[in-house]
Tab-separated table of C-alpha atoms in Angstrom:
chain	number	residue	atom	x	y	z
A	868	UNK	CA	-3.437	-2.126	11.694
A	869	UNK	CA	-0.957	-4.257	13.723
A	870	UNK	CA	0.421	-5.887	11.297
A	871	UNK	CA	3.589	-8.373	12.059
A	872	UNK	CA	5.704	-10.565	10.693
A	873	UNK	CA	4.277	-14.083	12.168
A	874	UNK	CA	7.504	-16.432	11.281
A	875	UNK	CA	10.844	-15.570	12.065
A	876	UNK	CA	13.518	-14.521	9.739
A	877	UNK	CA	15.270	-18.036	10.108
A	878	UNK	CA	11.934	-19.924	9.551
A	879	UNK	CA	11.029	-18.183	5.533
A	880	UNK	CA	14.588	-18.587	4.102
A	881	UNK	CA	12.844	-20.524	1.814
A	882	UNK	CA	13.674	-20.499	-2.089
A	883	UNK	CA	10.709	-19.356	-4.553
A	884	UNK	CA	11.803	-18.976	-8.484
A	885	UNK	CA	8.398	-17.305	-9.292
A	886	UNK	CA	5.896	-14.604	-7.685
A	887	UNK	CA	1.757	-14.003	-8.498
A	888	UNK	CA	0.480	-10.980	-7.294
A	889	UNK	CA	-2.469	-9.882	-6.545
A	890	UNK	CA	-4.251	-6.709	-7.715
A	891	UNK	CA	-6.716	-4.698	-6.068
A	892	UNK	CA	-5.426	-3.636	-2.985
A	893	UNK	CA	-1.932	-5.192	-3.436
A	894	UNK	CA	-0.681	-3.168	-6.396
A	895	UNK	CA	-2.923	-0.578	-6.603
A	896	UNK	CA	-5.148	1.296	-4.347
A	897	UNK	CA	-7.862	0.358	-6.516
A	898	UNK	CA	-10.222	-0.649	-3.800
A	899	UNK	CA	-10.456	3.004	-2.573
A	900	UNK	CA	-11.779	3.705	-6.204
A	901	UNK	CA	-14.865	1.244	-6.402
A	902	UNK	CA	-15.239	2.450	-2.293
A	903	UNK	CA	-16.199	6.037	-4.061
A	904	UNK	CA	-17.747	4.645	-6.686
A	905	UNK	CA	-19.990	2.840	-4.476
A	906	UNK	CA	-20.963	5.909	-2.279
A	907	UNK	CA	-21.947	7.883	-5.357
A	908	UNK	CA	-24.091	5.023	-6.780
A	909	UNK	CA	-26.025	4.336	-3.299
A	910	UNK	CA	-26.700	7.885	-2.966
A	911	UNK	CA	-28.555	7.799	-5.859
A	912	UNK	CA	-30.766	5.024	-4.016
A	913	UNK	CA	-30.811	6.893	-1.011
A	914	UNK	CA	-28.473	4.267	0.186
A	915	UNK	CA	-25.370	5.269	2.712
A	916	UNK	CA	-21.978	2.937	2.899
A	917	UNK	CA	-21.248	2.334	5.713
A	918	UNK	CA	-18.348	3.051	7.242
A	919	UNK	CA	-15.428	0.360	7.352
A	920	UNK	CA	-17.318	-1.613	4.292
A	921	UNK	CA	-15.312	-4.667	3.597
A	922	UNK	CA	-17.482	-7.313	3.460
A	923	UNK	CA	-16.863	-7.732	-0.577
A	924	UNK	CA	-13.087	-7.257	-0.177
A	925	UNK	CA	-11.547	-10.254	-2.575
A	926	UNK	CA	-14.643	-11.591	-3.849
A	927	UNK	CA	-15.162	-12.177	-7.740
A	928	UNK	CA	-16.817	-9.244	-9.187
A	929	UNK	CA	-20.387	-11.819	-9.738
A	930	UNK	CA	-20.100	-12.365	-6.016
A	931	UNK	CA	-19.456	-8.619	-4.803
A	932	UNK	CA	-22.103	-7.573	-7.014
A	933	UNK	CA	-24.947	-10.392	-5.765
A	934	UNK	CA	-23.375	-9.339	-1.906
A	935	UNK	CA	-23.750	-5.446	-2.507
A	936	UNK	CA	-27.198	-5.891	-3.944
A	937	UNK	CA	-29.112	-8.358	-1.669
A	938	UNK	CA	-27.102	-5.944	1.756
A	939	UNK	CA	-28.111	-2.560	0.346
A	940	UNK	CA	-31.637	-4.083	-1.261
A	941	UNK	CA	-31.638	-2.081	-4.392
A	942	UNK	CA	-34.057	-2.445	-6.884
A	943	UNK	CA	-31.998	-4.286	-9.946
A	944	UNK	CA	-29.992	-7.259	-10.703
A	945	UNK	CA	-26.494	-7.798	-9.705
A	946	UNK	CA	-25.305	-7.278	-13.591
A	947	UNK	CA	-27.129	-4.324	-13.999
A	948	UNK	CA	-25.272	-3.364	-10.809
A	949	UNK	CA	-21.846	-4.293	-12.031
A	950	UNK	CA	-22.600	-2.194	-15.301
A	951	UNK	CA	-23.546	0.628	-13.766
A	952	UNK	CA	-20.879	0.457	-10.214
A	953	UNK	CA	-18.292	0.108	-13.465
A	954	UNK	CA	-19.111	2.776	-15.652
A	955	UNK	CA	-17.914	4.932	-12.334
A	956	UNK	CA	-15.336	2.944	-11.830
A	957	UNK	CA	-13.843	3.443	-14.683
A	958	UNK	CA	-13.001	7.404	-14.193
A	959	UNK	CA	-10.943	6.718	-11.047
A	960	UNK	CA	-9.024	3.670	-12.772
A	961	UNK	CA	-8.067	6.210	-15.473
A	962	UNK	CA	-5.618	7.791	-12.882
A	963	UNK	CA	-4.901	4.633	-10.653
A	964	UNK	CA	-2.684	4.749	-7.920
A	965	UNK	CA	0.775	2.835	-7.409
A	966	UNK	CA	0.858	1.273	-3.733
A	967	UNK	CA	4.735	1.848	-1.950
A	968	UNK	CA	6.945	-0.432	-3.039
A	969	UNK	CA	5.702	-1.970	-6.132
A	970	UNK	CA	7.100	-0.764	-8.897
A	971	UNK	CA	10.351	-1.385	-6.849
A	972	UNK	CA	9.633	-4.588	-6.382
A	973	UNK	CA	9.127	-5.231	-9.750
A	974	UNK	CA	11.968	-3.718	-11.436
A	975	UNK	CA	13.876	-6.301	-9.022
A	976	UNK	CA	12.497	-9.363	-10.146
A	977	UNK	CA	12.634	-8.048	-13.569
A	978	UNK	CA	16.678	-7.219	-12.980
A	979	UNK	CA	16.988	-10.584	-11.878
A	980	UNK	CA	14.787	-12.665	-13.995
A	981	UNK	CA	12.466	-13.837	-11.648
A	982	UNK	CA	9.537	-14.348	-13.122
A	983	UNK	CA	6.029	-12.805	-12.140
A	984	UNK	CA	2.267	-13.449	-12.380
A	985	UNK	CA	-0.941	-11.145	-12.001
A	986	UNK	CA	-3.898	-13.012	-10.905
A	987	UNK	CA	-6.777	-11.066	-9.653
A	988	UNK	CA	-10.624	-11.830	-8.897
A	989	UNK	CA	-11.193	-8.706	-11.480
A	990	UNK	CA	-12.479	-10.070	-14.833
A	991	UNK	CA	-9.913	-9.689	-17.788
A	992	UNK	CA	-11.478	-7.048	-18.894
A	993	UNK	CA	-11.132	-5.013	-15.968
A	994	UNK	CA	-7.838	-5.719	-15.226
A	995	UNK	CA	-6.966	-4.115	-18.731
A	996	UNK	CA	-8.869	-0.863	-17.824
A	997	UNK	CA	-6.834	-0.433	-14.777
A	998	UNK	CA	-3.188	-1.254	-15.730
A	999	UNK	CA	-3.634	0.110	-19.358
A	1000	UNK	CA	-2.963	3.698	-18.389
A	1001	UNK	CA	0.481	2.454	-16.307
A	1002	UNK	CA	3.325	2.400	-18.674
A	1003	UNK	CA	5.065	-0.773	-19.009
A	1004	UNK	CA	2.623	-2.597	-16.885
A	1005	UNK	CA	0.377	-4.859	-19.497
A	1006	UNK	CA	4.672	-6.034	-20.706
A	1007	UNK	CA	6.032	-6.773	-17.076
A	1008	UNK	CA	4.003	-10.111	-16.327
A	1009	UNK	CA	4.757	-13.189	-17.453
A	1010	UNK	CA	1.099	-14.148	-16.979
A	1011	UNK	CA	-2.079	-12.044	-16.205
A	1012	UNK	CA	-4.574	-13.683	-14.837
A	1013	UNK	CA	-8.309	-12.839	-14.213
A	1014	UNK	CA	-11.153	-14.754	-12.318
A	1015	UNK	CA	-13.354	-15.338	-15.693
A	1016	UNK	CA	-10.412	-17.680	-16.767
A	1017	UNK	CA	-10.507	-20.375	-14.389
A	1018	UNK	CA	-13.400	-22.316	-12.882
A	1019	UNK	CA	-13.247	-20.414	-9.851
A	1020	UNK	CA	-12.275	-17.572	-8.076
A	1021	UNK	CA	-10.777	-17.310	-4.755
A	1022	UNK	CA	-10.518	-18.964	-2.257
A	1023	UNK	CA	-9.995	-21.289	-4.343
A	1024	UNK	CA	-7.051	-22.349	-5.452
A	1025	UNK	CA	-7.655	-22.283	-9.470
A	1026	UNK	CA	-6.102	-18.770	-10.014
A	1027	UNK	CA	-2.903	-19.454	-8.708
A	1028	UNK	CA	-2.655	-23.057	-9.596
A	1029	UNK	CA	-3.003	-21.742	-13.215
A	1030	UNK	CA	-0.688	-18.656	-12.924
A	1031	UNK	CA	1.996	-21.223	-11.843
A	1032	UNK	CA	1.398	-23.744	-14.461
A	1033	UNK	CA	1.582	-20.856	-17.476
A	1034	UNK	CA	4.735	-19.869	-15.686
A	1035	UNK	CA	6.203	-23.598	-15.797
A	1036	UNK	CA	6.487	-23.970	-11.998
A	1037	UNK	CA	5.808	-27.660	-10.895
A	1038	UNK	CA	6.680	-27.097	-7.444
A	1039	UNK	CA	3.777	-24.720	-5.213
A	1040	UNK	CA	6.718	-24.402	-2.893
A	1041	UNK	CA	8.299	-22.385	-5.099
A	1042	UNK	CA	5.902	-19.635	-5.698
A	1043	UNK	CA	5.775	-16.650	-3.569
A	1044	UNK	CA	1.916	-15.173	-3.593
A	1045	UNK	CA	1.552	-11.297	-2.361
A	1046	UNK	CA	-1.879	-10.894	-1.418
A	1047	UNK	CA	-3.800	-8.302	0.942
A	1048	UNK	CA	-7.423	-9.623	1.303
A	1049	UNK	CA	-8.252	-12.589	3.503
A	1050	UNK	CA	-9.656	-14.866	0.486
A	1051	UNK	CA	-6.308	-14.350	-1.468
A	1052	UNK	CA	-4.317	-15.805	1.536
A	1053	UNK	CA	-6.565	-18.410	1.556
A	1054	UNK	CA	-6.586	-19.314	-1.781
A	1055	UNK	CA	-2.300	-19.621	-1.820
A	1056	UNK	CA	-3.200	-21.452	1.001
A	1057	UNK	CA	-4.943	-24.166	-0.688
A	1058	UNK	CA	-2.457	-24.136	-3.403
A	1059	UNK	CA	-0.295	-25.338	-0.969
A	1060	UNK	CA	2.353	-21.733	-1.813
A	1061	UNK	CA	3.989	-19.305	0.807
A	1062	UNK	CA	2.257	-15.995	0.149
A	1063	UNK	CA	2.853	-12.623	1.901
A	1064	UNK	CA	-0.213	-10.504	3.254
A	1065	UNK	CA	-0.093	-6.793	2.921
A	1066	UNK	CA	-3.688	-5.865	4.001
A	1067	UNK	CA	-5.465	-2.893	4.321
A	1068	UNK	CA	-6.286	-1.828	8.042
A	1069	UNK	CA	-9.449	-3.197	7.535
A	1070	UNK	CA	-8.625	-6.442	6.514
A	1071	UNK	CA	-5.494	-7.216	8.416
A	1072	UNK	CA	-7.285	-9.617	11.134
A	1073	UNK	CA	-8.054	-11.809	7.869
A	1074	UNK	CA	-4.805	-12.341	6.981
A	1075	UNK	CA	-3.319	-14.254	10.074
A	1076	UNK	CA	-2.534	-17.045	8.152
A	1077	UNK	CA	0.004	-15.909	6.018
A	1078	UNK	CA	3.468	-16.711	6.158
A	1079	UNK	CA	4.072	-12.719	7.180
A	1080	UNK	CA	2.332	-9.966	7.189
A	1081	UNK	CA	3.664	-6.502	6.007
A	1082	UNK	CA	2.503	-3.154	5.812
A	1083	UNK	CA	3.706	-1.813	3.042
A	1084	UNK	CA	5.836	-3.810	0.350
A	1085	UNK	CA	8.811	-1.087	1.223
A	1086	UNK	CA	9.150	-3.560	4.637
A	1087	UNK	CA	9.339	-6.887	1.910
A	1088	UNK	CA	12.972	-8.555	2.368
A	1089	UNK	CA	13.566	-10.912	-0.889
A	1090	UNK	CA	16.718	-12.665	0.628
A	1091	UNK	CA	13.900	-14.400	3.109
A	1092	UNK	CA	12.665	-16.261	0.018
A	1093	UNK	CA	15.990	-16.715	-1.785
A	1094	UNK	CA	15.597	-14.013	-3.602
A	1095	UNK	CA	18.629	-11.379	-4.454
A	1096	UNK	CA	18.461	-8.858	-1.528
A	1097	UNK	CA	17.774	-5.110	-2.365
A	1098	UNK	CA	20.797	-2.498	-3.199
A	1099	UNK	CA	19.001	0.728	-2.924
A	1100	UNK	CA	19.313	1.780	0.606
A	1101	UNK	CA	21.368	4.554	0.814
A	1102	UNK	CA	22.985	4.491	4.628
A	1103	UNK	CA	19.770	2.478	6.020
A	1104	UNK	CA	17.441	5.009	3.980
A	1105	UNK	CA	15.341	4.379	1.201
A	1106	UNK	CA	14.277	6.960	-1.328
A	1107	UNK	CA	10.495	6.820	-2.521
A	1108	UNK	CA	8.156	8.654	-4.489
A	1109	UNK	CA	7.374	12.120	-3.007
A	1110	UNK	CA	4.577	11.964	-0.585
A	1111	UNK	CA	2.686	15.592	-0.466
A	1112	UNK	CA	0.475	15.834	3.021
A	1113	UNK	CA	-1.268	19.080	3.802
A	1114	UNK	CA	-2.461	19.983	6.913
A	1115	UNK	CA	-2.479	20.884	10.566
A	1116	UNK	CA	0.939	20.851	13.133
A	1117	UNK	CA	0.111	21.200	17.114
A	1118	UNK	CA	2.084	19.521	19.535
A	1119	UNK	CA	4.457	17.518	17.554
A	1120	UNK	CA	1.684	16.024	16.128
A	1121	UNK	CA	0.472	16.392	11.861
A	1122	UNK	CA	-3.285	16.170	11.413
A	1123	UNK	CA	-4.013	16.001	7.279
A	1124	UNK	CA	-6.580	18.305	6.313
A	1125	UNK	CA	-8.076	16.564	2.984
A	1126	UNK	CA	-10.099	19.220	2.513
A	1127	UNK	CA	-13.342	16.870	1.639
A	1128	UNK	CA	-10.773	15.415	-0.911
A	1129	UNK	CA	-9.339	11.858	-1.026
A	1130	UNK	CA	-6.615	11.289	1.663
A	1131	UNK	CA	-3.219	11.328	0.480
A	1132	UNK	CA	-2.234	8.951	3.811
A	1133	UNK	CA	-3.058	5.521	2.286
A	1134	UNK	CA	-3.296	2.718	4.502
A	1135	UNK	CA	0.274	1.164	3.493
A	1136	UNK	CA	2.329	4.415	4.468
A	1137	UNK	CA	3.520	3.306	7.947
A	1138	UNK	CA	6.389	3.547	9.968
A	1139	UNK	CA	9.822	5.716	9.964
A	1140	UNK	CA	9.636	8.853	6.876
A	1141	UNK	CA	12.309	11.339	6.302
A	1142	UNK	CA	11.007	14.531	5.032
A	1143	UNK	CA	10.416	18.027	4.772
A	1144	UNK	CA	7.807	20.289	6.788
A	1145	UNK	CA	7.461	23.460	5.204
A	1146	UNK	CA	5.198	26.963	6.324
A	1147	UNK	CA	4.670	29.822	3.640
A	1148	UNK	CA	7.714	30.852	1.908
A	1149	UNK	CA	9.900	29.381	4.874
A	1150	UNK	CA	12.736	26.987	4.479
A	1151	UNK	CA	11.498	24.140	4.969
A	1152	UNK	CA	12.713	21.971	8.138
A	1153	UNK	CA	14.347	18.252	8.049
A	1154	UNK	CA	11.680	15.881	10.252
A	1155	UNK	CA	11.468	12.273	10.301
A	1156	UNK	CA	7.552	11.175	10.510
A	1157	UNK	CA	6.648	8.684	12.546
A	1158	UNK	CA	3.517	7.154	11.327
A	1159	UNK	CA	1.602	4.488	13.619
A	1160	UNK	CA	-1.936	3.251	14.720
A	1161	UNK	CA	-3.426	5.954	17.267
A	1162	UNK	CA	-3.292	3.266	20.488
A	1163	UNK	CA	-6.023	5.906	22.109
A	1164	UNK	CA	-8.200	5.097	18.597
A	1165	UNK	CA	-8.497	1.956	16.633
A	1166	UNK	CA	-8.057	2.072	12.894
A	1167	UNK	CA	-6.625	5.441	13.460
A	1168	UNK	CA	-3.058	7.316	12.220
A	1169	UNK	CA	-1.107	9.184	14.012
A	1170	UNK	CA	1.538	10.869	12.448
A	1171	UNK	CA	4.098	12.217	14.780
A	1172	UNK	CA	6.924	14.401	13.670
A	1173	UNK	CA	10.600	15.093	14.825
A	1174	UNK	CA	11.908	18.225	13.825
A	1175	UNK	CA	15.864	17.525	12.472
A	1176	UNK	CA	18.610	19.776	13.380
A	1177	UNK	CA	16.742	22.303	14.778
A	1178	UNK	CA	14.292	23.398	17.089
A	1179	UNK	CA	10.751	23.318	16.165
A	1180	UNK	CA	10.286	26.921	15.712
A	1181	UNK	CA	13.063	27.389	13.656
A	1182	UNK	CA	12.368	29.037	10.109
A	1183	UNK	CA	9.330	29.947	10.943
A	1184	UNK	CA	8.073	26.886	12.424
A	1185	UNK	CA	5.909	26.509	15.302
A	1186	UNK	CA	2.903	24.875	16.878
A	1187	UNK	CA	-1.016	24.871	15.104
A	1188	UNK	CA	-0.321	26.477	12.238
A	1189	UNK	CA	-0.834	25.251	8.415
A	1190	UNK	CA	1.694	23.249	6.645
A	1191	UNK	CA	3.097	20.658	3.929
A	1192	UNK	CA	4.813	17.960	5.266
A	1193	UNK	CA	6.527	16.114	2.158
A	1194	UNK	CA	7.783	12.217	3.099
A	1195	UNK	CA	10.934	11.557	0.533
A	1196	UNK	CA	12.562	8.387	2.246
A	1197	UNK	CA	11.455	5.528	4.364
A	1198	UNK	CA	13.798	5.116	7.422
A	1199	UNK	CA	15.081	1.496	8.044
A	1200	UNK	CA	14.667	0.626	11.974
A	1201	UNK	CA	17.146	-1.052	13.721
A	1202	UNK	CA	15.163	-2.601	16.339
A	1203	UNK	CA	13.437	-5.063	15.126
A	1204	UNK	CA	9.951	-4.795	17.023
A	1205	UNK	CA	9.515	-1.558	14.139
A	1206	UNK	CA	7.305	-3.783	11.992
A	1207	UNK	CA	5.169	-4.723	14.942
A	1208	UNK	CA	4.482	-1.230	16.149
A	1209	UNK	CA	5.247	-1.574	19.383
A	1210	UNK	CA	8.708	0.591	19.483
A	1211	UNK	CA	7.596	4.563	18.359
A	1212	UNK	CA	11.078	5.722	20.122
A	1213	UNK	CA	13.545	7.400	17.357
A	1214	UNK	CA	16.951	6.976	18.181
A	1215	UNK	CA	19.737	9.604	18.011
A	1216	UNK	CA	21.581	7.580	15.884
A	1217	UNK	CA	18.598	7.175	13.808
A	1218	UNK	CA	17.999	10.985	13.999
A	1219	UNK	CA	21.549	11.496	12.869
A	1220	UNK	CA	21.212	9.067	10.130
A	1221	UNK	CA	17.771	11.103	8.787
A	1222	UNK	CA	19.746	14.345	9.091
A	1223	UNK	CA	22.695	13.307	6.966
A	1224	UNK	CA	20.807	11.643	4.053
A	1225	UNK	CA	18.386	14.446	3.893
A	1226	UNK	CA	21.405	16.277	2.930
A	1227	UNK	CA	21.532	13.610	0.218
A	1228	UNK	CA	20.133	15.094	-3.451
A	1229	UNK	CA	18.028	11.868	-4.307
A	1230	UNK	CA	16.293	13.044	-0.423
A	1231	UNK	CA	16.858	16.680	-0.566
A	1232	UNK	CA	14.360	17.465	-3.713
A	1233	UNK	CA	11.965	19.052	-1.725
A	1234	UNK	CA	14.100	21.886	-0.093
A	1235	UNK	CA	14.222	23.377	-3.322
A	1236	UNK	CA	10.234	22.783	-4.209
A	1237	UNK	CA	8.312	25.959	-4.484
A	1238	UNK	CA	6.568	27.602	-2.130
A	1239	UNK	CA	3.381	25.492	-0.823
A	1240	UNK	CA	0.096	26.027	-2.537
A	1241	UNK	CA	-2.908	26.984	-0.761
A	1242	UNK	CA	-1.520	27.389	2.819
C-alpha cells in the first residue's frame, strides 16, 4: 500500500470537537473474519474466492450479500446467504481483533472529553456481536450507529449526518470521520466532514480523496485537528501491544511462516518496529523491523531487520534459520517522507535511539519471555 498523507501538516490544523468511526476494517480486523468465512461457505458450493476480493468492501450487509450472490451464482437468496455467511461469522467475531492504535486513540479522546461516534454499514445487531466480547467497548461511544437505522447506507451521507446530530454537532466541519473503505470516505465526503482513510492494501487506491491517508492509526497526529497532542512517546518511541511473528531469517530479511494459519502481519503494521529476534533458548537480540511494500512485488511485505548492538550472529544468531521476531514499539521517523515509503534508510541516531529504549522495561518485556514455542 502507498499510503500518504495528501495535505500538508499546515493545511489540516483544523479544529474538530467530535470523531465517528468506522468499524470493519477501521477498528477491527473484522473484514479478515467474514474473508474466511466466505472461503469456507463457497467451498461448500464448489465456489473459490478469489484472491484480492474486495469488491463488497463497505457495502451494507443487503448489498454485499445481493453482490456475493449474483458474482459467485449460488443457488439461494441473498438473506439466506447473510444467515448462513453469519452463523460463521460469528465464531471469528467471538475473538475479534484490535487494529494498532485504537484503543489508544480512544482512551485519548476519552481523557480529554472529546466525544466519539461508531457508525458502521453492519446492522445493529451485528455490531453488538462483534464489540460485545471487548471490554468497555459497547460504554466508550457516545453514539453507535448501524446502517438499518438510517435511510441509507454509505455512500451516503445519512450515517454520519445522524451520528453528528445524536452527538449535538451543528457544524460538519467539526467532525473528524476515520474510515478505511472507499464508500466511507465518500460518504464523510458528502456530509461535507474531514475524515481520515486508513485502508487496507487493497483498498488504499479508493481512498484518494481523503483529507490523509494513514497506515496504521499509530501514524494519526490529533494536534492536526485541534486535538490535544499525544504524551506517550517515550524518547520518539512508542510502546504497543506485543506483536509475536514466527518464521524464517536469511539475508537480513524475516519471511513469516503462518503455518496454513492466519497471518499475524496485518495490513496496518507498517513502518519502523523495535523488537526482539530470538532462536531456541538464545538471548534474544535488539532489531528494529523495517516493514514496507516489496517494490519488486505489489501488495507484498517485506520485513527487513537490523540487528541492534551486535552483530547478526551474535547469541546464536545467524542467517536461514527459524525464529520469533517479537515487535514491542513503533519507532517515530524523523524524516518525514517515512509515511510515504519512500525512505527505508535507518539512521544511526535512530539505531541508537531503538537500542536505548529497548533497554527501557515498558520495551524490554520480551527479553525475559520464555523460550519460543515450536521452533
Amino acid at each position: 500500500m502507498n499510503a500518504s498523507a495528501t495535505s500538508s501538516p499546515s493545511d489540516l490544523q483544523k479544529k474538530v470537537s467530535a470523531v465517528i468511526f468506522d468499524l470493519d476494517g477501521t477498528l477491527l480486523d473484522s473484514e479478515n473474519v467474514t474473508k474466511n468465512a466466505m472461503k469456507e461457505f463457497l467451498a461448500r458450493y464448489g465456489k473459490v474466492l478469489e484472491d484480492g476480493e474486495d469488491r463488497c468492501v463497505g457495502m451494507t450487509q443487503s448489498e454485499s450479500a445481493r453482490c456475493t450472490v449474483e458474482y459467485y451464482g449460488l443457488p439461494m437468496t441473498p438473506v439466506q446467504y447473510t444467515e448462513q455467511l453469519i452463523t460463521l461469522c460469528k465464531l471469528g467475531w467471538a475473538n475479534p481483533k484490535v487494529l494498532p492504535g485504537v484503543d489508544r486513540l480512544h482512551r485519548h479522546l476519552q481523557k480529554h472529553g472529546v466525544p466519539f461516534a461508531l457508525a458502521s454499514n453492519s446492522v445493529s445487531a451485528n455490531i453488538e456481536a462483534k464489540i460485545s466480547h471487548l471490554p468497555g467497548w459497547k460504554d466508550r461511544f457516545a453514539i453507535i450507529l448501524g446502517s438499518d437505522e438510517v435511510k441509507s447506507g454509505k455512500p451516503s451521507p445519512d450515517i454520519f449526518q445522524e451520528a453528528a446530530k445524536r452527538m449535538g454537532v451543528s457544524d460538519p466541519a467539526c467532525c473528524l470521520v476515520i474510515e478505511d473503505s472507499g464508500v466511507g470516505v465518500q460518504a464523510a465526503r458528502a456530509a461535507a466532514m474531514n475524515v481520515v482513510a486508513v485502508p487496507s492494501r487493497s483498498e488504499a487506491h479508493r481512498v484518494t480523496a481523503a483529507d490523509t491517508i494513514l497506515h496504521s492509526l499509530l501514524e494519526f497526529q490529533p494536534e492536526l485537528w485541534g486535538l490535544p497532542p499525544f504524551e506517550d512517546w517515550i524518547d520518539n518511541a512508542l510502546p504497543i501491544e506485543h506483536v509475536d511473528l514466527h518464521g524464517i531469517f536469511d539475508n537480513s530479511v524475516f519471511q513469516e511462516e503462518s503455518g496454513g494459519g492466519s497471518s499475524g502481519l496485518i495490513d496496518q503494521i507498517y513502518g519502523s518496529y523495535l523488537g526482539w529476534i530470538r532462536v531456541n533458548e538464545h538471548e534474544p537480540l535488539k532489531v528494529i523491523a523495517d516493514i514496507r511494500e516489496d517494490p519488486s512485488c505489489p501488495k507484498t511485505r517485506v520485513i527487513k531487520v537490523i540487528p541492534l548492538g551486535g552483530s547478526s550472529d551474535s547469541g546464536g544468531f545467524r542467517s536461514t534459520q527459524k525464529v520469533q521476531l517479537t515487535l514491542t514499539g513503533y519507532l517515530r521517523r524523523e524524516n518525514k517522507k517515512e509515511i510515504t515509503g519512500c525512505d527505508t534508510t535507518i539512521t544511526e541516531e535512530e539505531k541508537m535511539r531503538a537500542t536505548a529504549a529497548l533497554d527501557l522495561p515498558i520495551f524490554a518485556t520480551a527479553s525475559h519471555s520464555n523460550q519460543c514455542e515450536g521452533l
